[in-house]
Short mmCIF file of C-alpha atoms in Angstrom, two decimals:
data_model
loop_
_atom_site.label_atom_id
_atom_site.label_comp_id
_atom_site.label_asym_id
_atom_site.label_seq_id
_atom_site.Cartn_x
_atom_site.Cartn_y
_atom_site.Cartn_z
CA PHE A 1 21.37 9.26 -46.63
CA PHE A 2 19.21 12.22 -46.26
CA LYS A 3 19.62 15.75 -45.16
CA GLN A 4 19.54 16.56 -41.61
CA LYS A 5 16.31 18.19 -40.62
CA THR A 6 15.47 20.17 -37.60
CA ALA A 7 13.11 19.03 -34.75
CA TYR A 8 10.49 21.67 -36.27
CA GLU A 9 10.73 20.38 -39.56
CA ILE A 10 9.84 16.45 -38.18
CA MET A 11 7.39 17.29 -35.73
CA PRO A 12 4.45 17.77 -38.25
CA SER A 13 4.81 14.61 -39.62
CA LEU A 14 5.02 13.10 -36.01
CA VAL A 15 1.41 14.35 -35.28
CA GLY A 16 -1.19 11.68 -35.28
CA SER A 17 1.51 8.80 -35.31
CA GLU A 18 1.32 6.40 -32.24
CA MET A 19 4.92 5.41 -32.41
CA CYS A 20 6.85 6.59 -35.10
CA ILE A 21 6.32 8.72 -38.28
CA ARG A 22 4.13 7.40 -41.00
CA ASP A 23 6.65 6.88 -43.53
CA ARG A 24 9.81 6.86 -41.85
CA GLU A 25 11.03 4.70 -39.27
CA CYS A 26 11.50 6.08 -35.73
CA ILE A 27 15.26 5.58 -36.01
CA ASP A 28 15.41 7.75 -39.09
CA ALA A 29 13.80 10.58 -37.13
CA ILE A 30 16.04 10.38 -34.43
CA GLU A 31 19.21 10.27 -36.66
CA ALA A 32 17.58 13.23 -38.73
CA MET A 33 17.19 15.42 -35.17
CA LEU A 34 20.90 14.85 -33.89
CA SER A 35 24.30 15.56 -35.22
CA LYS A 36 26.42 12.98 -36.68
CA GLU A 37 28.43 12.54 -33.54
CA GLU A 38 25.23 12.79 -31.20
CA PHE A 39 23.69 9.87 -33.29
CA ILE A 40 26.92 7.97 -33.10
CA GLY A 41 26.44 8.21 -28.98
CA TYR A 42 23.03 7.21 -29.22
CA LEU A 43 23.63 4.09 -31.17
CA ARG A 44 26.58 3.01 -29.04
CA GLY A 45 24.73 3.80 -25.76
CA ASN A 46 21.83 1.58 -26.97
CA SER A 47 24.05 -1.16 -27.76
CA GLN A 48 25.73 -0.89 -24.26
CA LYS A 49 22.31 -0.69 -22.60
CA TYR A 50 21.11 -4.11 -24.27
CA ARG A 51 24.53 -5.69 -23.68
CA TRP A 52 24.61 -4.99 -20.21
CA ARG A 53 21.01 -5.90 -19.22
CA PHE A 54 20.73 -9.27 -21.35
CA ARG A 55 21.27 -11.54 -18.61
CA TYR A 56 18.81 -9.99 -16.30
CA LYS A 57 16.04 -9.14 -18.81
CA ASN A 58 15.25 -10.29 -22.36
CA GLY A 59 18.44 -12.93 -22.65
CA ILE A 60 19.22 -13.35 -26.72
CA GLN A 61 16.52 -11.04 -27.81
CA ASP A 62 18.86 -8.28 -25.97
CA LEU A 63 21.98 -9.35 -27.63
CA LYS A 64 20.03 -9.25 -30.96
CA LYS A 65 18.97 -5.59 -30.36
CA ALA A 66 22.45 -4.69 -29.35
CA GLU A 67 23.91 -6.13 -32.40
CA TRP A 68 20.98 -4.50 -34.69
CA TYR A 69 22.31 -0.95 -33.20
CA GLU A 70 25.99 -2.10 -33.84
CA LYS A 71 24.94 -2.94 -37.28
CA ARG A 72 23.49 0.60 -37.61
CA LEU A 73 26.72 2.30 -36.31
CA LEU A 74 29.00 0.60 -38.56
CA LYS A 75 26.89 1.34 -41.55
CA LEU A 76 27.14 4.87 -40.35
CA LEU A 77 30.83 4.70 -40.06
CA GLU A 78 31.46 2.91 -43.21
CA ALA A 79 29.20 5.89 -45.19
CA LYS A 80 31.52 8.23 -43.26
CA ASP A 81 34.84 7.00 -44.41
CA GLU A 82 33.55 6.98 -48.24
#
């Protein structure tokens, strides 16, 4: 787990990147910019979004995306308990 950074600290590494940060996944940059509670809400919201739309948009692919966000949430919560 890494130290939470401010948006200002992260922005220089975003410059020149098409989608994410060069040496870090986009999800890690989002986590660094949010408080722990905000990030938990972000993960829960994305999981719900993909579960909500799976029948109407991308089917199984959306369920797998929801599962990915839920696994990330579980990892975060389990680390919090340690």
